[in-house]
Amino acid sequence: MAATRLLSSRPSLQSPKLSRPTRPIDFLPRSSGLKFSKKIVSHGIRCDITSFEFDKPRNWTDPLHVIGNSSPSSHSSSSVPMAAAAARDPPARGVKKVCLFYCAETKALAERVAAESDAIELRGINWRTFDDGFPNLFIPNAQGIRGQHVAFLASFSSPGVIFEQLSVVYALPKLFISSFTLVLPFFPTGTSERMEDEGDVATAFTLARILSNIPISRGGPTSLVTFDIHALQERFYFGDNILPCFESGIPLLKNRLQELPDSDNIAIAFPDDGAWKRFHKQLHHFPMIVCAKVREGDKRIVRIKEGDPAGRHVVIVDDLVQSGGTLVECQRVLAAHGATKISAYVTHGIFPNKSWKRFEHDNGDIEMG
């Protein structure tokens, strides 16, 4: 039985295998893991797959594994002064120099980003707390960023870290900087975007409103960069004082699929109508399969709504995965309908409560083979 892999931008997973007679989810092949290169230029961000790697699970706040040409082990703390030294050299004409700040969870990611460009200078923040637990924050050499283009690489991985990062995000634009860009790869409240019953609180709107009130810098409103936000209509939750830029990991997936030896036999499967609406236009040149959850008695099971997976290498595509249950159910129904190979891609691997363990081997339901 072929080994199985999850192609996800967060976190890397151990190869899962499903017990016979079902076929496994064969997560997209690689030599040593999924690697991305990520460059911040002015107010935007560009990502490219450089190679693939498959590690142990990582903190989900590392949304895109940004790795340079050298091995991951070579990215030590020494890369920070090296990147800073490179940033002191005059950048090429027309390329803006960017001061990149980061939080504790995105430090390693920021170092790798800075290593990709001479125009990026890493700047640290003293993340301290008072005795009562509230933040005691300090931005060293604050006068040194006057007139500079500034970016902050955030990670709203839990409610407990959002307040301290927002405090810095609100402070930076007031330091007479030329422009401010907030890079928030994952918009964490995106799944709470609507009210289904009176009294429900749409926290996606709440967070969007908070971000919309970031102070304006000398160059104008803050630019917000985020990837594959859960629902496109959430762009309308933001006010006029912020410029949201919605990026996607799907172009990286398309490039990778076109490199596969069986690229002419690939079909795309969506686990529900929401995923189809979100991504089908970007993947229109592939045959498509749409799944749906239907109720049978007291259970909700996955069924194929349209499309035929028989004889195909099927790639399940979605914006995020939580427990992973939907991926497993989709794999089973696709295999039962004749798919010869099944892979999966998600932009955001959340896996709360260590739910990634269901994709490890020796857990009963999933085996190595």
mmCIF file of C-alpha atoms in Angstrom:
data_model
loop_
_atom_site.group_PDB
_atom_site.id
_atom_site.type_symbol
_atom_site.label_atom_id
_atom_site.label_comp_id
_atom_site.label_asym_id
_atom_site.label_seq_id
_atom_site.Cartn_x
_atom_site.Cartn_y
_atom_site.Cartn_z
ATOM 1 C CA MET A 1 0.000 0.000 0.000
ATOM 2 C CA ALA A 2 1.374 3.383 -0.882
ATOM 3 C CA ALA A 3 2.431 5.746 1.902
ATOM 4 C CA THR A 4 0.158 8.699 2.557
ATOM 5 C CA ARG A 5 0.992 12.377 2.965
ATOM 6 C CA LEU A 6 -0.861 15.589 3.705
ATOM 7 C CA LEU A 7 0.143 18.500 1.497
ATOM 8 C CA SER A 8 -0.597 21.387 3.832
ATOM 9 C CA SER A 9 1.043 24.673 4.633
ATOM 10 C CA ARG A 10 0.662 23.970 8.368
ATOM 11 C CA PRO A 11 1.730 21.714 10.055
ATOM 12 C CA SER A 12 3.688 18.829 8.548
ATOM 13 C CA LEU A 13 2.245 15.442 9.385
ATOM 14 C CA GLN A 14 3.531 11.925 9.810
ATOM 15 C CA SER A 15 2.573 9.733 6.868
ATOM 16 C CA PRO A 16 -0.912 8.336 7.551
ATOM 17 C CA LYS A 17 -2.210 5.095 6.151
ATOM 18 C CA LEU A 18 -5.670 3.718 6.258
ATOM 19 C CA SER A 19 -6.267 0.051 6.929
ATOM 20 C CA ARG A 20 -7.406 -2.165 4.119
ATOM 21 C CA PRO A 21 -9.667 -2.498 2.197
ATOM 22 C CA THR A 22 -9.787 1.263 1.688
ATOM 23 C CA ARG A 23 -7.072 2.994 -0.331
ATOM 24 C CA PRO A 24 -4.984 5.546 1.558
ATOM 25 C CA ILE A 25 -4.875 9.277 1.075
ATOM 26 C CA ASP A 26 -1.573 9.622 -0.755
ATOM 27 C CA PHE A 27 -0.491 13.094 0.142
ATOM 28 C CA LEU A 28 1.454 14.752 -2.622
ATOM 29 C CA PRO A 29 4.870 13.154 -3.140
ATOM 30 C CA ARG A 30 8.079 14.852 -2.268
ATOM 31 C CA SER A 31 11.688 14.078 -1.723
ATOM 32 C CA SER A 32 12.228 15.631 1.701
ATOM 33 C CA GLY A 33 9.243 17.882 2.456
ATOM 34 C CA LEU A 34 7.151 20.900 1.574
ATOM 35 C CA LYS A 35 9.221 24.045 1.353
ATOM 36 C CA PHE A 36 8.175 27.501 0.422
ATOM 37 C CA SER A 37 10.145 30.621 -0.289
ATOM 38 C CA LYS A 38 8.388 33.776 0.680
ATOM 39 C CA LYS A 39 9.378 37.325 -0.213
ATOM 40 C CA ILE A 40 7.881 40.506 1.105
ATOM 41 C CA VAL A 41 8.182 43.367 -1.369
ATOM 42 C CA SER A 42 6.670 46.705 -0.461
ATOM 43 C CA HIS A 43 3.083 45.999 0.654
ATOM 44 C CA GLY A 44 2.767 42.555 -0.915
ATOM 45 C CA ILE A 45 3.951 39.035 -0.368
ATOM 46 C CA ARG A 46 5.024 36.385 -2.850
ATOM 47 C CA CYS A 47 5.343 32.687 -2.199
ATOM 48 C CA ASP A 48 7.020 29.995 -4.248
ATOM 49 C CA ILE A 49 7.418 26.289 -3.647
ATOM 50 C CA THR A 50 11.108 25.450 -3.724
ATOM 51 C CA SER A 51 10.942 21.830 -2.633
ATOM 52 C CA PHE A 52 8.976 19.416 -0.504
ATOM 53 C CA GLU A 53 9.681 18.155 2.978
ATOM 54 C CA PHE A 54 7.818 15.922 5.390
ATOM 55 C CA ASP A 55 8.525 16.471 9.089
ATOM 56 C CA LYS A 56 6.935 15.963 12.405
ATOM 57 C CA PRO A 57 3.933 18.211 13.194
ATOM 58 C CA ARG A 58 4.860 21.827 13.666
ATOM 59 C CA ASN A 59 3.210 24.691 15.437
ATOM 60 C CA TRP A 60 0.248 25.640 13.266
ATOM 61 C CA THR A 61 1.267 29.274 13.485
ATOM 62 C CA ASP A 62 4.015 28.663 10.924
ATOM 63 C CA PRO A 63 1.536 29.076 8.065
ATOM 64 C CA LEU A 64 3.993 28.655 5.239
ATOM 65 C CA HIS A 65 7.237 26.835 5.811
ATOM 66 C CA VAL A 66 9.588 29.427 4.387
ATOM 67 C CA ILE A 67 12.866 27.714 3.680
ATOM 68 C CA GLY A 68 15.765 28.877 1.578
ATOM 69 C CA ASN A 69 18.078 26.848 -0.601
ATOM 70 C CA SER A 70 19.978 25.377 2.330
ATOM 71 C CA SER A 71 18.699 22.763 4.717
ATOM 72 C CA PRO A 72 16.391 23.724 7.621
ATOM 73 C CA SER A 73 19.107 22.979 10.135
ATOM 74 C CA SER A 74 21.280 25.670 8.607
ATOM 75 C CA HIS A 75 18.811 28.389 9.569
ATOM 76 C CA SER A 76 20.154 29.137 13.013
ATOM 77 C CA SER A 77 20.005 32.291 15.060
ATOM 78 C CA SER A 78 22.979 33.525 13.091
ATOM 79 C CA SER A 79 20.674 34.164 10.140
ATOM 80 C CA VAL A 80 19.221 37.203 11.894
ATOM 81 C CA PRO A 81 22.405 39.328 12.005
ATOM 82 C CA MET A 82 23.304 38.038 8.539
ATOM 83 C CA ALA A 83 19.983 39.254 7.171
ATOM 84 C CA ALA A 84 20.342 42.544 9.005
ATOM 85 C CA ALA A 85 23.844 43.036 7.626
ATOM 86 C CA ALA A 86 22.630 42.336 4.118
ATOM 87 C CA ALA A 87 19.805 44.803 4.591
ATOM 88 C CA ARG A 88 22.316 47.544 5.342
ATOM 89 C CA ASP A 89 23.592 47.328 1.780
ATOM 90 C CA PRO A 90 21.759 49.681 -0.553
ATOM 91 C CA PRO A 91 18.872 47.796 -2.187
ATOM 92 C CA ALA A 92 18.470 47.755 -5.930
ATOM 93 C CA ARG A 93 16.940 50.816 -7.526
ATOM 94 C CA GLY A 94 13.167 50.762 -7.249
ATOM 95 C CA VAL A 95 13.110 48.162 -4.433
ATOM 96 C CA LYS A 96 11.811 49.486 -1.136
ATOM 97 C CA LYS A 97 13.653 48.629 2.046
ATOM 98 C CA VAL A 98 11.339 47.035 4.625
ATOM 99 C CA CYS A 99 11.780 46.794 8.385
ATOM 100 C CA LEU A 100 10.193 43.473 9.363
ATOM 101 C CA PHE A 101 8.962 42.985 12.929
ATOM 102 C CA TYR A 102 7.710 39.679 14.258
ATOM 103 C CA CYS A 103 6.196 38.014 17.309
ATOM 104 C CA ALA A 104 7.737 35.128 19.246
ATOM 105 C CA GLU A 105 5.884 32.481 17.232
ATOM 106 C CA THR A 106 6.940 33.856 13.846
ATOM 107 C CA LYS A 107 10.598 34.561 14.635
ATOM 108 C CA ALA A 108 11.966 31.590 12.688
ATOM 109 C CA LEU A 109 9.663 32.354 9.776
ATOM 110 C CA ALA A 110 10.740 36.012 9.749
ATOM 111 C CA GLU A 111 14.406 35.004 9.694
ATOM 112 C CA ARG A 112 13.838 32.823 6.656
ATOM 113 C CA VAL A 113 11.873 35.546 4.903
ATOM 114 C CA ALA A 114 14.629 38.092 5.577
ATOM 115 C CA ALA A 115 17.244 35.695 4.239
ATOM 116 C CA GLU A 116 15.490 35.796 0.863
ATOM 117 C CA SER A 117 15.945 39.530 0.228
ATOM 118 C CA ASP A 118 18.575 42.171 0.809
ATOM 119 C CA ALA A 119 15.788 44.728 1.126
ATOM 120 C CA ILE A 120 14.401 43.241 4.374
ATOM 121 C CA GLU A 121 15.832 44.199 7.752
ATOM 122 C CA LEU A 122 14.702 42.253 10.810
ATOM 123 C CA ARG A 123 13.690 44.292 13.834
ATOM 124 C CA GLY A 124 12.881 42.768 17.219
ATOM 125 C CA ILE A 125 10.454 43.681 19.974
ATOM 126 C CA ASN A 126 10.875 43.084 23.702
ATOM 127 C CA TRP A 127 7.911 40.875 24.593
ATOM 128 C CA ARG A 128 7.712 41.091 28.370
ATOM 129 C CA THR A 129 4.963 40.922 30.982
ATOM 130 C CA PHE A 130 4.288 42.663 34.269
ATOM 131 C CA ASP A 131 3.810 40.683 37.454
ATOM 132 C CA ASP A 132 0.061 40.660 36.882
ATOM 133 C CA GLY A 133 0.526 38.981 33.498
ATOM 134 C CA PHE A 134 -0.359 41.940 31.282
ATOM 135 C CA PRO A 135 2.030 42.856 28.444
ATOM 136 C CA ASN A 136 5.070 45.041 29.099
ATOM 137 C CA LEU A 137 6.175 45.778 25.545
ATOM 138 C CA PHE A 138 9.042 47.831 24.136
ATOM 139 C CA ILE A 139 10.106 48.649 20.556
ATOM 140 C CA PRO A 140 13.906 49.196 20.603
ATOM 141 C CA ASN A 141 15.313 52.139 18.619
ATOM 142 C CA ALA A 142 11.845 53.336 17.668
ATOM 143 C CA GLN A 143 13.282 56.522 16.157
ATOM 144 C CA GLY A 144 15.325 54.421 13.757
ATOM 145 C CA ILE A 145 12.269 53.357 11.760
ATOM 146 C CA ARG A 146 11.057 56.881 11.013
ATOM 147 C CA GLY A 147 10.445 57.259 7.309
ATOM 148 C CA GLN A 148 10.830 53.511 6.750
ATOM 149 C CA HIS A 149 8.423 50.996 5.261
ATOM 150 C CA VAL A 150 7.425 48.671 8.089
ATOM 151 C CA ALA A 151 5.799 45.232 8.153
ATOM 152 C CA PHE A 152 4.704 43.039 11.047
ATOM 153 C CA LEU A 153 4.480 39.246 10.713
ATOM 154 C CA ALA A 154 1.670 38.257 13.066
ATOM 155 C CA SER A 155 0.286 34.988 14.361
ATOM 156 C CA PHE A 156 -3.096 35.116 16.067
ATOM 157 C CA SER A 157 -2.781 31.496 17.163
ATOM 158 C CA SER A 158 -4.851 31.924 20.330
ATOM 159 C CA PRO A 159 -6.914 34.641 22.017
ATOM 160 C CA GLY A 160 -4.185 34.979 24.635
ATOM 161 C CA VAL A 161 -1.613 36.388 22.199
ATOM 162 C CA ILE A 162 -3.873 38.611 20.124
ATOM 163 C CA PHE A 163 -3.964 41.525 22.592
ATOM 164 C CA GLU A 164 -0.193 41.919 22.909
ATOM 165 C CA GLN A 165 0.311 41.743 19.148
ATOM 166 C CA LEU A 166 -2.503 44.222 18.514
ATOM 167 C CA SER A 167 -0.825 46.607 20.955
ATOM 168 C CA VAL A 168 2.312 46.580 18.803
ATOM 169 C CA VAL A 169 0.316 46.735 15.555
ATOM 170 C CA TYR A 170 -1.458 49.862 16.807
ATOM 171 C CA ALA A 171 1.824 51.453 17.964
ATOM 172 C CA LEU A 172 4.005 50.992 14.873
ATOM 173 C CA PRO A 173 2.054 53.261 12.453
ATOM 174 C CA LYS A 174 2.345 56.136 14.931
ATOM 175 C CA LEU A 175 6.150 56.145 14.738
ATOM 176 C CA PHE A 176 6.191 58.357 11.608
ATOM 177 C CA ILE A 177 6.778 55.431 9.265
ATOM 178 C CA SER A 178 6.230 55.709 5.519
ATOM 179 C CA SER A 179 3.855 52.738 5.298
ATOM 180 C CA PHE A 180 2.655 49.798 7.358
ATOM 181 C CA THR A 181 1.834 46.246 6.247
ATOM 182 C CA LEU A 182 0.336 43.627 8.532
ATOM 183 C CA VAL A 183 1.007 40.073 7.346
ATOM 184 C CA LEU A 184 -1.545 37.766 8.979
ATOM 185 C CA PRO A 185 -1.284 34.491 7.049
ATOM 186 C CA PHE A 186 -4.282 32.901 8.785
ATOM 187 C CA PHE A 187 -7.426 34.854 9.717
ATOM 188 C CA PRO A 188 -8.400 32.739 12.741
ATOM 189 C CA THR A 189 -12.057 33.690 13.199
ATOM 190 C CA GLY A 190 -12.900 33.211 9.521
ATOM 191 C CA THR A 191 -15.192 30.244 10.179
ATOM 192 C CA SER A 192 -17.404 32.370 12.456
ATOM 193 C CA GLU A 193 -18.620 34.648 9.688
ATOM 194 C CA ARG A 194 -22.413 34.316 9.946
ATOM 195 C CA MET A 195 -25.317 34.061 12.351
ATOM 196 C CA GLU A 196 -27.456 30.939 12.214
ATOM 197 C CA ASP A 197 -29.535 31.765 15.280
ATOM 198 C CA GLU A 198 -30.441 34.921 17.153
ATOM 199 C CA GLY A 199 -27.687 35.588 19.649
ATOM 200 C CA ASP A 200 -24.852 34.104 17.600
ATOM 201 C CA VAL A 201 -21.787 36.367 17.529
ATOM 202 C CA ALA A 202 -19.926 36.595 14.204
ATOM 203 C CA THR A 203 -16.404 36.981 15.601
ATOM 204 C CA ALA A 204 -14.967 37.263 12.090
ATOM 205 C CA PHE A 205 -16.655 40.651 11.865
ATOM 206 C CA THR A 206 -15.361 41.591 15.321
ATOM 207 C CA LEU A 207 -11.728 40.894 14.417
ATOM 208 C CA ALA A 208 -12.103 42.610 11.037
ATOM 209 C CA ARG A 209 -13.468 45.704 12.774
ATOM 210 C CA ILE A 210 -10.556 45.730 15.253
ATOM 211 C CA LEU A 211 -8.035 45.530 12.416
ATOM 212 C CA SER A 212 -9.890 48.226 10.494
ATOM 213 C CA ASN A 213 -9.101 50.696 13.267
ATOM 214 C CA ILE A 214 -5.321 50.389 13.075
ATOM 215 C CA PRO A 215 -3.971 53.974 13.028
ATOM 216 C CA ILE A 216 -3.126 55.400 9.628
ATOM 217 C CA SER A 217 0.578 55.841 8.919
ATOM 218 C CA ARG A 218 2.162 58.684 6.933
ATOM 219 C CA GLY A 219 1.668 56.672 3.752
ATOM 220 C CA GLY A 220 -2.024 56.012 4.312
ATOM 221 C CA PRO A 221 -4.103 53.036 5.496
ATOM 222 C CA THR A 222 -2.536 49.785 6.656
ATOM 223 C CA SER A 223 -2.172 46.988 4.101
ATOM 224 C CA LEU A 224 -3.352 43.598 5.388
ATOM 225 C CA VAL A 225 -2.069 40.432 3.688
ATOM 226 C CA THR A 226 -3.833 37.150 4.462
ATOM 227 C CA PHE A 227 -4.083 33.788 2.702
ATOM 228 C CA ASP A 228 -7.217 31.879 1.679
ATOM 229 C CA ILE A 229 -9.635 33.554 4.047
ATOM 230 C CA HIS A 230 -12.453 31.139 4.786
ATOM 231 C CA ALA A 231 -15.267 33.081 3.138
ATOM 232 C CA LEU A 232 -14.721 35.653 0.395
ATOM 233 C CA GLN A 233 -17.577 37.826 1.637
ATOM 234 C CA GLU A 234 -15.484 38.575 4.714
ATOM 235 C CA ARG A 235 -13.627 41.162 2.655
ATOM 236 C CA PHE A 236 -16.671 43.378 3.178
ATOM 237 C CA TYR A 237 -16.268 43.192 6.963
ATOM 238 C CA PHE A 238 -13.226 45.483 6.782
ATOM 239 C CA GLY A 239 -13.545 49.265 6.915
ATOM 240 C CA ASP A 240 -12.000 51.956 4.754
ATOM 241 C CA ASN A 241 -8.960 52.466 7.005
ATOM 242 C CA ILE A 242 -7.381 49.166 5.985
ATOM 243 C CA LEU A 243 -6.526 47.705 2.582
ATOM 244 C CA PRO A 244 -6.986 43.917 2.719
ATOM 245 C CA CYS A 245 -5.021 41.893 0.187
ATOM 246 C CA PHE A 246 -6.365 38.331 -0.154
ATOM 247 C CA GLU A 247 -3.729 35.936 -1.417
ATOM 248 C CA SER A 248 -4.080 32.211 -2.110
ATOM 249 C CA GLY A 249 -1.929 29.116 -1.992
ATOM 250 C CA ILE A 250 -3.759 27.570 -4.952
ATOM 251 C CA PRO A 251 -1.293 28.899 -7.588
ATOM 252 C CA LEU A 252 1.445 26.986 -5.758
ATOM 253 C CA LEU A 253 -0.691 23.858 -5.856
ATOM 254 C CA LYS A 254 -1.336 24.255 -9.590
ATOM 255 C CA ASN A 255 2.365 24.579 -10.295
ATOM 256 C CA ARG A 256 3.090 21.453 -8.297
ATOM 257 C CA LEU A 257 0.329 19.417 -9.948
ATOM 258 C CA GLN A 258 1.585 20.340 -13.399
ATOM 259 C CA GLU A 259 5.002 18.921 -12.473
ATOM 260 C CA LEU A 260 3.636 15.503 -11.504
ATOM 261 C CA PRO A 261 4.142 12.642 -13.970
ATOM 262 C CA ASP A 262 0.391 11.881 -13.952
ATOM 263 C CA SER A 263 -0.700 15.505 -14.336
ATOM 264 C CA ASP A 264 -2.934 14.600 -17.268
ATOM 265 C CA ASN A 265 -4.904 12.171 -15.065
ATOM 266 C CA ILE A 266 -5.574 14.456 -12.093
ATOM 267 C CA ALA A 267 -9.070 15.381 -10.908
ATOM 268 C CA ILE A 268 -9.890 17.887 -8.170
ATOM 269 C CA ALA A 269 -12.337 16.947 -5.404
ATOM 270 C CA PHE A 270 -14.044 19.446 -3.126
ATOM 271 C CA PRO A 271 -15.373 18.186 0.230
ATOM 272 C CA ASP A 272 -18.437 20.441 0.048
ATOM 273 C CA ASP A 273 -20.152 23.152 -1.993
ATOM 274 C CA GLY A 274 -18.343 25.855 -0.023
ATOM 275 C CA ALA A 275 -14.930 24.639 -1.127
ATOM 276 C CA TRP A 276 -16.176 24.367 -4.718
ATOM 277 C CA LYS A 277 -17.415 27.963 -4.687
ATOM 278 C CA ARG A 278 -14.159 29.101 -3.119
ATOM 279 C CA PHE A 279 -11.686 27.463 -5.512
ATOM 280 C CA HIS A 280 -13.296 26.042 -8.656
ATOM 281 C CA LYS A 281 -12.527 29.060 -10.857
ATOM 282 C CA GLN A 282 -8.813 28.760 -10.085
ATOM 283 C CA LEU A 283 -8.841 25.040 -10.929
ATOM 284 C CA HIS A 284 -11.302 25.067 -13.824
ATOM 285 C CA HIS A 285 -8.972 23.245 -16.237
ATOM 286 C CA PHE A 286 -9.071 20.055 -14.097
ATOM 287 C CA PRO A 287 -11.994 17.583 -14.029
ATOM 288 C CA MET A 288 -13.937 18.214 -10.832
ATOM 289 C CA ILE A 289 -15.703 16.125 -8.224
ATOM 290 C CA VAL A 290 -17.980 17.674 -5.619
ATOM 291 C CA CYS A 291 -18.762 15.836 -2.394
ATOM 292 C CA ALA A 292 -21.482 16.655 0.094
ATOM 293 C CA LYS A 293 -22.547 15.579 3.563
ATOM 294 C CA VAL A 294 -26.003 13.991 3.672
ATOM 295 C CA ARG A 295 -28.013 12.763 6.625
ATOM 296 C CA GLU A 296 -28.777 9.084 7.013
ATOM 297 C CA GLY A 297 -30.740 8.571 10.192
ATOM 298 C CA ASP A 298 -28.768 10.148 13.005
ATOM 299 C CA LYS A 299 -25.527 10.271 11.021
ATOM 300 C CA ARG A 300 -24.109 12.660 8.440
ATOM 301 C CA ILE A 301 -22.053 10.862 5.804
ATOM 302 C CA VAL A 302 -20.095 12.010 2.764
ATOM 303 C CA ARG A 303 -21.475 11.263 -0.686
ATOM 304 C CA ILE A 304 -20.301 12.195 -4.189
ATOM 305 C CA LYS A 305 -22.652 14.852 -5.501
ATOM 306 C CA GLU A 306 -21.194 15.129 -9.003
ATOM 307 C CA GLY A 307 -18.181 13.938 -10.975
ATOM 308 C CA ASP A 308 -16.518 10.554 -11.467
ATOM 309 C CA PRO A 309 -13.254 9.649 -9.686
ATOM 310 C CA ALA A 310 -12.845 6.261 -11.365
ATOM 311 C CA GLY A 311 -9.301 5.696 -12.632
ATOM 312 C CA ARG A 312 -8.165 9.170 -11.546
ATOM 313 C CA HIS A 313 -5.532 10.594 -9.239
ATOM 314 C CA VAL A 314 -7.894 12.691 -7.108
ATOM 315 C CA VAL A 315 -6.636 15.695 -5.135
ATOM 316 C CA ILE A 316 -8.952 16.900 -2.345
ATOM 317 C CA VAL A 317 -8.718 20.700 -2.015
ATOM 318 C CA ASP A 318 -9.923 22.871 0.866
ATOM 319 C CA ASP A 319 -8.879 26.066 2.614
ATOM 320 C CA LEU A 320 -8.378 24.558 6.067
ATOM 321 C CA VAL A 321 -8.592 21.357 8.057
ATOM 322 C CA GLN A 322 -9.641 21.081 11.687
ATOM 323 C CA SER A 323 -10.003 17.530 13.017
ATOM 324 C CA GLY A 324 -9.384 15.943 9.607
ATOM 325 C CA GLY A 325 -12.550 13.870 9.750
ATOM 326 C CA THR A 326 -13.925 15.253 6.505
ATOM 327 C CA LEU A 327 -10.684 14.458 4.665
ATOM 328 C CA VAL A 328 -10.799 10.866 5.838
ATOM 329 C CA GLU A 329 -14.457 10.447 4.893
ATOM 330 C CA CYS A 330 -13.853 11.950 1.452
ATOM 331 C CA GLN A 331 -10.924 9.607 0.914
ATOM 332 C CA ARG A 332 -13.039 6.587 1.718
ATOM 333 C CA VAL A 333 -15.892 7.462 -0.622
ATOM 334 C CA LEU A 334 -13.526 8.398 -3.461
ATOM 335 C CA ALA A 335 -11.621 5.135 -3.084
ATOM 336 C CA ALA A 336 -14.909 3.217 -3.060
ATOM 337 C CA HIS A 337 -15.795 4.829 -6.411
ATOM 338 C CA GLY A 338 -12.588 3.745 -8.109
ATOM 339 C CA ALA A 339 -10.020 6.504 -7.538
ATOM 340 C CA THR A 340 -6.573 5.004 -8.131
ATOM 341 C CA LYS A 341 -4.709 7.568 -6.031
ATOM 342 C CA ILE A 342 -5.932 10.158 -3.529
ATOM 343 C CA SER A 343 -4.027 13.225 -2.311
ATOM 344 C CA ALA A 344 -5.048 16.250 -0.284
ATOM 345 C CA TYR A 345 -4.153 19.937 -0.163
ATOM 346 C CA VAL A 346 -5.175 22.478 2.460
ATOM 347 C CA THR A 347 -3.730 25.938 3.016
ATOM 348 C CA HIS A 348 -4.230 25.986 6.791
ATOM 349 C CA GLY A 349 -3.760 22.904 8.964
ATOM 350 C CA ILE A 350 -5.255 23.848 12.332
ATOM 351 C CA PHE A 351 -5.650 20.477 14.115
ATOM 352 C CA PRO A 352 -6.922 21.631 17.545
ATOM 353 C CA ASN A 353 -6.569 19.347 20.561
ATOM 354 C CA LYS A 354 -3.780 17.395 18.832
ATOM 355 C CA SER A 355 -6.209 16.056 16.255
ATOM 356 C CA TRP A 356 -3.272 15.615 13.866
ATOM 357 C CA LYS A 357 -2.554 12.395 15.727
ATOM 358 C CA ARG A 358 -5.248 10.623 13.728
ATOM 359 C CA PHE A 359 -2.866 10.923 10.755
ATOM 360 C CA GLU A 360 -0.044 9.216 12.620
ATOM 361 C CA HIS A 361 0.613 5.536 12.190
ATOM 362 C CA ASP A 362 -0.182 2.924 14.847
ATOM 363 C CA ASN A 363 -3.361 4.657 16.014
ATOM 364 C CA GLY A 364 -5.763 1.903 15.085
ATOM 365 C CA ASP A 365 -7.599 3.453 12.141
ATOM 366 C CA ILE A 366 -4.530 4.503 10.185
ATOM 367 C CA GLU A 367 -1.612 2.254 9.409
ATOM 368 C CA MET A 368 1.651 2.488 7.540
ATOM 369 C CA GLY A 369 1.858 0.445 4.378
#
